[in-house]
PDB file of C-alpha atoms in Angstrom:
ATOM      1  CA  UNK T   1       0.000   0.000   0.000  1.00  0.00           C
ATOM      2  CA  UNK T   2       1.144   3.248  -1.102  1.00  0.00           C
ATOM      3  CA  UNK T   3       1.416   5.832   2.232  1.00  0.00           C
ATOM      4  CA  UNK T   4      -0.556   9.035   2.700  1.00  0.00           C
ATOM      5  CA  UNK T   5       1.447  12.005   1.725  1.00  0.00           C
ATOM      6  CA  UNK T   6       0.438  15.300   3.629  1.00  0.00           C
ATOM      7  CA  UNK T   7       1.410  18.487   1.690  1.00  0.00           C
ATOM      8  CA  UNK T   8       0.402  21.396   4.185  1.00  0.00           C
ATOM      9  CA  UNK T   9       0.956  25.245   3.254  1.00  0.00           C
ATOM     10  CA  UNK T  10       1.662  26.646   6.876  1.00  0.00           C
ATOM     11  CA  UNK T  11       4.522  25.770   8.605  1.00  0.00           C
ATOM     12  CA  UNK T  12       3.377  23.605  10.781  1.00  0.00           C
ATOM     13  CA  UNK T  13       2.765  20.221   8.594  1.00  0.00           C
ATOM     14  CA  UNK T  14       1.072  22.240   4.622  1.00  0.00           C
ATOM     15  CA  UNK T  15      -8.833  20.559 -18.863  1.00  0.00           C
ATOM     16  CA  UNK T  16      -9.504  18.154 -20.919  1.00  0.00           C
ATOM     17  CA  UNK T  17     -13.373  18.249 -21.068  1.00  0.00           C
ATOM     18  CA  UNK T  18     -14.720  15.385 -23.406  1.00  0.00           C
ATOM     19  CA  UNK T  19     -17.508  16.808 -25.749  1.00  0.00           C
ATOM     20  CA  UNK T  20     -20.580  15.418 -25.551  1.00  0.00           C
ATOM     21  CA  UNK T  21     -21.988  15.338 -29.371  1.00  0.00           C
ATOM     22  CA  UNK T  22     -26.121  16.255 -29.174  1.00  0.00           C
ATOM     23  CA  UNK T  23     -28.237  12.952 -29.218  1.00  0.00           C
ATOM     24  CA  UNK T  24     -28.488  11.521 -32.798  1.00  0.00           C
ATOM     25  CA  UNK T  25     -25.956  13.278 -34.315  1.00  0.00           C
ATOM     26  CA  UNK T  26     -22.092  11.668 -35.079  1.00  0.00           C
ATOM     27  CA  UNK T  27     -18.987  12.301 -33.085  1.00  0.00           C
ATOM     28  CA  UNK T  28     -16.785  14.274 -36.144  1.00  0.00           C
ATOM     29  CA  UNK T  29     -13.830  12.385 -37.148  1.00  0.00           C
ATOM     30  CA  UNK T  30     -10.502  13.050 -34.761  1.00  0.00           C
ATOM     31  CA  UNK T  31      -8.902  14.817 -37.521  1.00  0.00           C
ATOM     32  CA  UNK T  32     -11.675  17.674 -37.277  1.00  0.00           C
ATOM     33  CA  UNK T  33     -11.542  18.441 -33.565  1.00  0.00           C
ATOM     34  CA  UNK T  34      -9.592  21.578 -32.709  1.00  0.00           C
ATOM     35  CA  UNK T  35      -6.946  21.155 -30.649  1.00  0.00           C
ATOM     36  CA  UNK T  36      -6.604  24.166 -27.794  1.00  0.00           C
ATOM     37  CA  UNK T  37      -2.995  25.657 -28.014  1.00  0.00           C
ATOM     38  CA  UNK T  38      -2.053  25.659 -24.406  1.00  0.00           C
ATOM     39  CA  UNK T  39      -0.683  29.496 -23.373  1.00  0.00           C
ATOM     40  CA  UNK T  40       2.355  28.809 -21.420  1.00  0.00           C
ATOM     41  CA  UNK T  41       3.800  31.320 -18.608  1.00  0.00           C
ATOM     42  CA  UNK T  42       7.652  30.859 -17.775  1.00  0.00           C
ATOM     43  CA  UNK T  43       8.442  31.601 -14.420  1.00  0.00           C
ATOM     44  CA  UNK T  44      12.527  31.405 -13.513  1.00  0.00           C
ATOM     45  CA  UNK T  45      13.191  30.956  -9.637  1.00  0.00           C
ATOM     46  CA  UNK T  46      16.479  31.908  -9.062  1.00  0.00           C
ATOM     47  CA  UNK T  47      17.897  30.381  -5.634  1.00  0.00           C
ATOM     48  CA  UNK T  48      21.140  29.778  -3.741  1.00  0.00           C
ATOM     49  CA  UNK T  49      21.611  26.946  -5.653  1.00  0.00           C
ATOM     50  CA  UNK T  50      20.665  27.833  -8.977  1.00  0.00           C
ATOM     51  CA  UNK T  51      17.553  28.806 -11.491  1.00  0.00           C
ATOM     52  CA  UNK T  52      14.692  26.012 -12.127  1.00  0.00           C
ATOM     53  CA  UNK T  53      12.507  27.488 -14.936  1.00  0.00           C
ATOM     54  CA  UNK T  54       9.001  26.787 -14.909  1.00  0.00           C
ATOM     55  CA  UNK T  55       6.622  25.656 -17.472  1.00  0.00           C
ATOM     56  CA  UNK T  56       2.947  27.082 -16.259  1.00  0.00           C
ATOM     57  CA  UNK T  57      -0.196  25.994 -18.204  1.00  0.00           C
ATOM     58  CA  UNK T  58      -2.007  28.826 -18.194  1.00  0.00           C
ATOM     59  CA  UNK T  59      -5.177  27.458 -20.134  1.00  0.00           C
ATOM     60  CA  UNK T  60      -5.811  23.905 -18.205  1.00  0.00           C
ATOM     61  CA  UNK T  61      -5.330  25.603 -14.873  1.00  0.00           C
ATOM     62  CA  UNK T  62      -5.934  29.280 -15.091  1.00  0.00           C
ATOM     63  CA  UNK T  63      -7.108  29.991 -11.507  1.00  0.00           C
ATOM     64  CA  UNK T  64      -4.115  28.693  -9.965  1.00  0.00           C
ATOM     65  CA  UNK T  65      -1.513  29.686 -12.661  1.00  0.00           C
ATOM     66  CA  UNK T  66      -3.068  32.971 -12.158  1.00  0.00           C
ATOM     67  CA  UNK T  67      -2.766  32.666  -7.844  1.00  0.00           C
ATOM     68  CA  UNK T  68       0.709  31.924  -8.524  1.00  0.00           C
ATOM     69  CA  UNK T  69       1.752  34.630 -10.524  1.00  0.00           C
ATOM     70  CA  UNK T  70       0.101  37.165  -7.984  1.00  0.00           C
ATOM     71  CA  UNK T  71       3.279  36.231  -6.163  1.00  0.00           C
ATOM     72  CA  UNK T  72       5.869  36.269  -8.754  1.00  0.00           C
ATOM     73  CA  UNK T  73       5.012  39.740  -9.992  1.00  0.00           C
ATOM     74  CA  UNK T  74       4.510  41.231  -6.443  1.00  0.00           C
ATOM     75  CA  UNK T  75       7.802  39.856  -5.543  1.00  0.00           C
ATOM     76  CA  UNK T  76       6.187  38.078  -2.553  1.00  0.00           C
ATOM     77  CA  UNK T  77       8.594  35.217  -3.612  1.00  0.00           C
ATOM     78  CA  UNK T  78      11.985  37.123  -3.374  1.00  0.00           C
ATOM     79  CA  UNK T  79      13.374  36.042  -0.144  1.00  0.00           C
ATOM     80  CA  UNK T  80      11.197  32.936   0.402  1.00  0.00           C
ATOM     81  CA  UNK T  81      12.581  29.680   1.043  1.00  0.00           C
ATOM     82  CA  UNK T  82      12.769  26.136  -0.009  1.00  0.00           C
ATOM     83  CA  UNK T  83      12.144  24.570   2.913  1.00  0.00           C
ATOM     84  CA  UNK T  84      11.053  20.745   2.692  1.00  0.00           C
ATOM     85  CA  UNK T  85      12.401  17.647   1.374  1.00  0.00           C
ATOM     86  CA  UNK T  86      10.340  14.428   1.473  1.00  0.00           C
ATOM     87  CA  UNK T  87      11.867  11.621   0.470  1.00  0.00           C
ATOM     88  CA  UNK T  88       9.992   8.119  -0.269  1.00  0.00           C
ATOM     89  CA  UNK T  89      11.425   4.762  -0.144  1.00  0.00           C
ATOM     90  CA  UNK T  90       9.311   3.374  -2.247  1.00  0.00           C
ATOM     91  CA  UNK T  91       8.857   3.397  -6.471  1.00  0.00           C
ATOM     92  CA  UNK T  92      11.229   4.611  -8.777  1.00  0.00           C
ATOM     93  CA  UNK T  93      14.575   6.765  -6.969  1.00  0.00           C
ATOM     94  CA  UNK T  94      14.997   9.518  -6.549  1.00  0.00           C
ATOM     95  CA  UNK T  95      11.151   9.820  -5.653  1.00  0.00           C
ATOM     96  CA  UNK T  96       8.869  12.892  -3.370  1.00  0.00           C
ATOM     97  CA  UNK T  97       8.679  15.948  -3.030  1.00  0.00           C
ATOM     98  CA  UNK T  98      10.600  19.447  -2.477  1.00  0.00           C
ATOM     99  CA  UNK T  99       8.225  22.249  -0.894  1.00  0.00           C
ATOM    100  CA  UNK T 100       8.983  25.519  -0.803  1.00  0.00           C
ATOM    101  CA  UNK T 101       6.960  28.937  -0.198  1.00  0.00           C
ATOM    102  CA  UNK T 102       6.148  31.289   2.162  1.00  0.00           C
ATOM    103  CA  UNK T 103       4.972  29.429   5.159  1.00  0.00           C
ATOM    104  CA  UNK T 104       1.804  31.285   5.806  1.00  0.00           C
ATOM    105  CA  UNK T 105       3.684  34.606   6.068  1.00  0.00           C
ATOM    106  CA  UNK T 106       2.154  37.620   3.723  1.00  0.00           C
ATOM    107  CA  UNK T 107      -0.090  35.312   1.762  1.00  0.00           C
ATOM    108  CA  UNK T 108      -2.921  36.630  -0.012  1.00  0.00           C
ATOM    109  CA  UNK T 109      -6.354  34.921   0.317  1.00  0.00           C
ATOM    110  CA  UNK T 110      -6.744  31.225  -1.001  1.00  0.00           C
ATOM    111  CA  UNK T 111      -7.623  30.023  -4.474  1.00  0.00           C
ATOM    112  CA  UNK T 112     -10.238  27.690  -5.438  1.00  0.00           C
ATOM    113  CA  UNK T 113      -9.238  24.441  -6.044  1.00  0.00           C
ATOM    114  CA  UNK T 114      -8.799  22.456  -9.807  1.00  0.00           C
ATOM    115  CA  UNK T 115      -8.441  18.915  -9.654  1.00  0.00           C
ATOM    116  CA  UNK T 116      -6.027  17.053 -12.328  1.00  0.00           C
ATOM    117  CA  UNK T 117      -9.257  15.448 -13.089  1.00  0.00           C
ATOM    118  CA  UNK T 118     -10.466  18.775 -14.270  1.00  0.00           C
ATOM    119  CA  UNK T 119      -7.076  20.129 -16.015  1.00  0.00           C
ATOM    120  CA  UNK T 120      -5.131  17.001 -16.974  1.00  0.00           C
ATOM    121  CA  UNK T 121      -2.073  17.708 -14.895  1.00  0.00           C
ATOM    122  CA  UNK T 122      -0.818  14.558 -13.466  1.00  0.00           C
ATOM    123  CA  UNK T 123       1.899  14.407 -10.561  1.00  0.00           C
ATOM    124  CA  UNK T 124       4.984  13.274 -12.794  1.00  0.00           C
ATOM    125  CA  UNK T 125       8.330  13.977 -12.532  1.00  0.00           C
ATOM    126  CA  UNK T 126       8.789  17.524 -12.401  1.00  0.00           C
ATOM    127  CA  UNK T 127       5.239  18.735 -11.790  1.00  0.00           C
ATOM    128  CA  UNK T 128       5.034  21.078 -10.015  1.00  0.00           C
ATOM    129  CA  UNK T 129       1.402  21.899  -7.643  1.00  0.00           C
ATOM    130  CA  UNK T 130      -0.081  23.543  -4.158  1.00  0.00           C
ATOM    131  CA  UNK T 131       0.684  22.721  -1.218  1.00  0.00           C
ATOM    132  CA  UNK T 132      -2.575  22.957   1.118  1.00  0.00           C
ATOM    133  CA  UNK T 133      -4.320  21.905   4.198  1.00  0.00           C
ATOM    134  CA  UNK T 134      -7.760  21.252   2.925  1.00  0.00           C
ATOM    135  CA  UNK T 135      -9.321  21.622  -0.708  1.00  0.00           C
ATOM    136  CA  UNK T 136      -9.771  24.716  -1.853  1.00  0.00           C
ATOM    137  CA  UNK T 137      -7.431  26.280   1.117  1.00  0.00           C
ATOM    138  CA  UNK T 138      -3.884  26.727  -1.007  1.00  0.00           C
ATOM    139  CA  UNK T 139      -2.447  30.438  -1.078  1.00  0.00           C
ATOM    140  CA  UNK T 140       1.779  30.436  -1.792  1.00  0.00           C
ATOM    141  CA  UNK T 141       2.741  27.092  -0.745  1.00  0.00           C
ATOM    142  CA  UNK T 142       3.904  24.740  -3.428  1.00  0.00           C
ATOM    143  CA  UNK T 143       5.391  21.256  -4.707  1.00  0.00           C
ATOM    144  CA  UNK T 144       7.968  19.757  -6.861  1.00  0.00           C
ATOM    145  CA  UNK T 145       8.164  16.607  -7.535  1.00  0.00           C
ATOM    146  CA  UNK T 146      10.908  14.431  -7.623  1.00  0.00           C
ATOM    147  CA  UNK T 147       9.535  11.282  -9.276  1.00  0.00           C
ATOM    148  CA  UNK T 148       6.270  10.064 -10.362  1.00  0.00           C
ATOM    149  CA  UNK T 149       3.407  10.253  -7.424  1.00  0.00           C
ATOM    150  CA  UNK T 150      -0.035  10.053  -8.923  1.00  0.00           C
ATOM    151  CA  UNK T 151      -1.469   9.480  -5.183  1.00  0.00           C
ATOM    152  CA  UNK T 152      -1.360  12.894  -5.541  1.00  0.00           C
ATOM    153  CA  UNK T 153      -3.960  13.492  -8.854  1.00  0.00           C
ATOM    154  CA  UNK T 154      -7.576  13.722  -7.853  1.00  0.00           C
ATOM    155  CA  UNK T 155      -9.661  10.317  -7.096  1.00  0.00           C
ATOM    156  CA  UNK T 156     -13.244  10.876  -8.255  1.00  0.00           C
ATOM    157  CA  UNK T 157     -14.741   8.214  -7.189  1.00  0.00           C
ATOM    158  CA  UNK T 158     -13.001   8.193  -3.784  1.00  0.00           C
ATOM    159  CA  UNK T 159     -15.484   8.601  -0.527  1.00  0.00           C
ATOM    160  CA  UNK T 160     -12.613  10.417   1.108  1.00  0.00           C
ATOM    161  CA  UNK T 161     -12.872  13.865   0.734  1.00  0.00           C
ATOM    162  CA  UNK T 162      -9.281  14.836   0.346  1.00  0.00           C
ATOM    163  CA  UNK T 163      -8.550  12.015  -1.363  1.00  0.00           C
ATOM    164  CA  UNK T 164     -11.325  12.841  -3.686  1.00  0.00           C
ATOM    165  CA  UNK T 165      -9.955  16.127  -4.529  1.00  0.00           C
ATOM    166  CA  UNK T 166      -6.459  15.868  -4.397  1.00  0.00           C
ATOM    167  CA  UNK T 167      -3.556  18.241  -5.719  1.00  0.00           C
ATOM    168  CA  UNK T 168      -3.889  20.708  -7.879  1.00  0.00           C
ATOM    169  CA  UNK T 169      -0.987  20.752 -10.219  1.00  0.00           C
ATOM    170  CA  UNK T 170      -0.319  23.386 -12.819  1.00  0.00           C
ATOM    171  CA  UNK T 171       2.939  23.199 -14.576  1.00  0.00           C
ATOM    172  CA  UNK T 172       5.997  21.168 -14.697  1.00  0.00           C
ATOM    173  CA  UNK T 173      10.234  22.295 -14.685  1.00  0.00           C
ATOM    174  CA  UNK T 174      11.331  22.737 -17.526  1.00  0.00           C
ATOM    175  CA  UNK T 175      15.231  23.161 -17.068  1.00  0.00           C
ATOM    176  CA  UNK T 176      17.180  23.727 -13.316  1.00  0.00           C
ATOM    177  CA  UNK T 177      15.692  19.431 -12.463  1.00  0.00           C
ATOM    178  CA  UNK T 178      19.243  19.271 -11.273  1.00  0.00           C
ATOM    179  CA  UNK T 179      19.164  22.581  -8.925  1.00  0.00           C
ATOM    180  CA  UNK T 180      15.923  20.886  -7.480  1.00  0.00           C
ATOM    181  CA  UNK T 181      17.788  17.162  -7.130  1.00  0.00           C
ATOM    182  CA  UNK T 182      20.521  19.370  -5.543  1.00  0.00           C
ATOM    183  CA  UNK T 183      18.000  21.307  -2.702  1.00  0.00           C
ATOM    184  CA  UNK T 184      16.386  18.057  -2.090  1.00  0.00           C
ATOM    185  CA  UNK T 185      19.556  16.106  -1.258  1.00  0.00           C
ATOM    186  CA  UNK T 186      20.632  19.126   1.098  1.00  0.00           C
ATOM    187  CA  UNK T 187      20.720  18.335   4.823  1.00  0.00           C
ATOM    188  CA  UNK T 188      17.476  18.129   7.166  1.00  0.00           C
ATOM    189  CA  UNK T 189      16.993  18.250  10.155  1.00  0.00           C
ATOM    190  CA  UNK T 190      16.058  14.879  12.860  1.00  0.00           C
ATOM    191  CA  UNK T 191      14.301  17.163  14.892  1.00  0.00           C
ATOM    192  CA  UNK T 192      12.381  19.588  12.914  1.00  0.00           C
ATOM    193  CA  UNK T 193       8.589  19.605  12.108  1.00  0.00           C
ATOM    194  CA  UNK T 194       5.522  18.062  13.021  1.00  0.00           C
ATOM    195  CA  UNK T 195       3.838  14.876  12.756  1.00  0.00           C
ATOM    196  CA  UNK T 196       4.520  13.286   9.152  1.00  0.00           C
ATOM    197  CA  UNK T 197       6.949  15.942   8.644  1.00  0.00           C
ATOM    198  CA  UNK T 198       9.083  15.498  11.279  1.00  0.00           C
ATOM    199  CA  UNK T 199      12.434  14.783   9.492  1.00  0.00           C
ATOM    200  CA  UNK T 200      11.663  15.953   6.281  1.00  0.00           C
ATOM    201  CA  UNK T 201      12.889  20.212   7.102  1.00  0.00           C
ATOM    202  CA  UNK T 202      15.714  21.199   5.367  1.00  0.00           C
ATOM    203  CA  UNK T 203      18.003  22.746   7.858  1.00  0.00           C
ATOM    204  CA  UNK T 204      19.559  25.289   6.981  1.00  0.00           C
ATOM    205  CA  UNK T 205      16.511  26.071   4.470  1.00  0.00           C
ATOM    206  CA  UNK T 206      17.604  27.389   0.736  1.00  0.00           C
ATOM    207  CA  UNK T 207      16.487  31.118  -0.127  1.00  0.00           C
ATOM    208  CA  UNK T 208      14.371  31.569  -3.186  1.00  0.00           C
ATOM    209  CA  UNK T 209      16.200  34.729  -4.212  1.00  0.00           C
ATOM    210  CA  UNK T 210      13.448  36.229  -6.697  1.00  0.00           C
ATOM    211  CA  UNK T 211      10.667  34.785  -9.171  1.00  0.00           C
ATOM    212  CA  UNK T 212      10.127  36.704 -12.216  1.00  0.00           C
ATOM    213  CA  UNK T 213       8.020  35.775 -15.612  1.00  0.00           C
ATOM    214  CA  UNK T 214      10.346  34.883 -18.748  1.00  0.00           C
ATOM    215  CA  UNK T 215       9.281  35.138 -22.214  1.00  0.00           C
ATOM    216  CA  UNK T 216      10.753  31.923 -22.946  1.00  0.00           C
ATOM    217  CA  UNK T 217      12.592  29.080 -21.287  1.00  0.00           C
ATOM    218  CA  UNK T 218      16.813  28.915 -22.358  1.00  0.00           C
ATOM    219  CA  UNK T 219      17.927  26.659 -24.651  1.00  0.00           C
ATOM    220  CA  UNK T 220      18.769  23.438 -23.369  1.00  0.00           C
ATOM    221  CA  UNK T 221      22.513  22.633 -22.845  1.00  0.00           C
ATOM    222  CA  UNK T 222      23.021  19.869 -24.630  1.00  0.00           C
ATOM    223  CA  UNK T 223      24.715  18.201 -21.511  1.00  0.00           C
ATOM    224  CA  UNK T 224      21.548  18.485 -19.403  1.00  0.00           C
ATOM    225  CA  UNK T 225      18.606  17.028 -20.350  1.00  0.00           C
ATOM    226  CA  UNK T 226      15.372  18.891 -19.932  1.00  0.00           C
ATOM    227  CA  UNK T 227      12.074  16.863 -18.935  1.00  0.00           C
ATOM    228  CA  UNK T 228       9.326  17.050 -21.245  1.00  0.00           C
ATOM    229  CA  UNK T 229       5.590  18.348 -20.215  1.00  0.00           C
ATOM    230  CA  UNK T 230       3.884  15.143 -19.060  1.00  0.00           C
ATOM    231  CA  UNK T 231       1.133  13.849 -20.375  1.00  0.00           C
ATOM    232  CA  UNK T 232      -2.595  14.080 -19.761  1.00  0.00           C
ATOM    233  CA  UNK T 233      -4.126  11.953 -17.768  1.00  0.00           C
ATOM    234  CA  UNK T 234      -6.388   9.536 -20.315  1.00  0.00           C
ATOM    235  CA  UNK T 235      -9.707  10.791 -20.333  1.00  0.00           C
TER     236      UNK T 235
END
């Protein structure tokens, strides 16, 4: 059995819509259904221990592409730290999660929540999503992830609320995957934070420097690999 993963904001723990043809008529042949160019936003986080560019999807997850870059452009991110590393012994290595944000400190109200069943995000490698206590309660908190953890993506048919609803994810890394393997292999502390958390704090924390928009991600080095957008979850 896979375990629970908690992703709380605070400190103390933290679309593909399938068209419905009208009755009688055909579904039109695959070749004739538009395909929705996806706007992307590129966001670079520069940090102590390097820049990881990000790959928003500003048309599958608007509301919380939108929360995030309230943030970035009122520099609420410039000092901010990455401060978690969760790492799971289980699946394919290196596998969880880095978290980093502003711990509840000068947040701006929450955003409503979109489940990956509603946007198509999964939780691959790279993703990257909000942190939150309950659905619908996410403000500056957020997620990378280090391998593969669709526990994460909404369960619709779940009877567990939270469960149910899961993450909502809204982007993925698209260059700086080693600057985030580097932060999550830093140091943490036996001692620090609470419950399923304890263990996971990066001590000492790394400082997001600044977060500011790009027009468009570098160009890969052709020594480092850069991780593709992942792919929709099947519909």
């Amino acid at each position: 059995m896979v375990p629970a993963i908690r992703l709380l904001a605070a400190p103390l723990v933290i679309a593909f819509s399938a068209a419905v043809p009208a009755l009688g008529q055909d579904s039109p042949p695959a070749s004739a259904v538009a395909t929705v160019p996806v706007e992307h936003v590129y966001v670079a986080l520069t940090t102590s221990a390097g820049v990881i560019v990000l790959d928003l999807d500003k048309t599958h997850a608007p509301l919380t592409v939108a929360n995030f870059l309230k943030y970035v452009d009122g520099k609420r991110f410039d000092g901010a730290n990455f401060y978690r590393a969760m790492h799971l012994d289980w699946g394919d290595q290196p596998n969880g999660l880095l978290q980093g944000g502003l711990q509840g400190v000068n947040v701006l109200p929450p955003v409503a929540h979109e489940p990956t069943s509603a946007t198509g995000i999964s939780h691959k490698a790279g993703t990257i999503s909000m942190a939150r206590f309950a659905p619908g309660s996410a403000t500056a908190d957020f997620t990378i992830m280090l391998g593969d953890i669709p526990s994460l993506d909404a369960k619709p048919d779940s009877d567990n609320p939270d469960l149910k609803a899961g993450f909502a994810a809204f982007g993925h890394v698209v260059s700086g995957m080693d600057v985030v393997r580097k932060i999550w292999d830093e140091p943490r502390s036996p001692t620090k934070g609470d419950g399923v958390m304890k263990g996971q704090m990066l001590d000492p924390m790394v400082k997001i420097v600044s977060a500011r928009r790009m027009a468009a991600p570098p160009a890969p080095s052709p020594s480092v690999p850069t991780l593709p957008a992942p792919a929709p979850i099947a519909r």
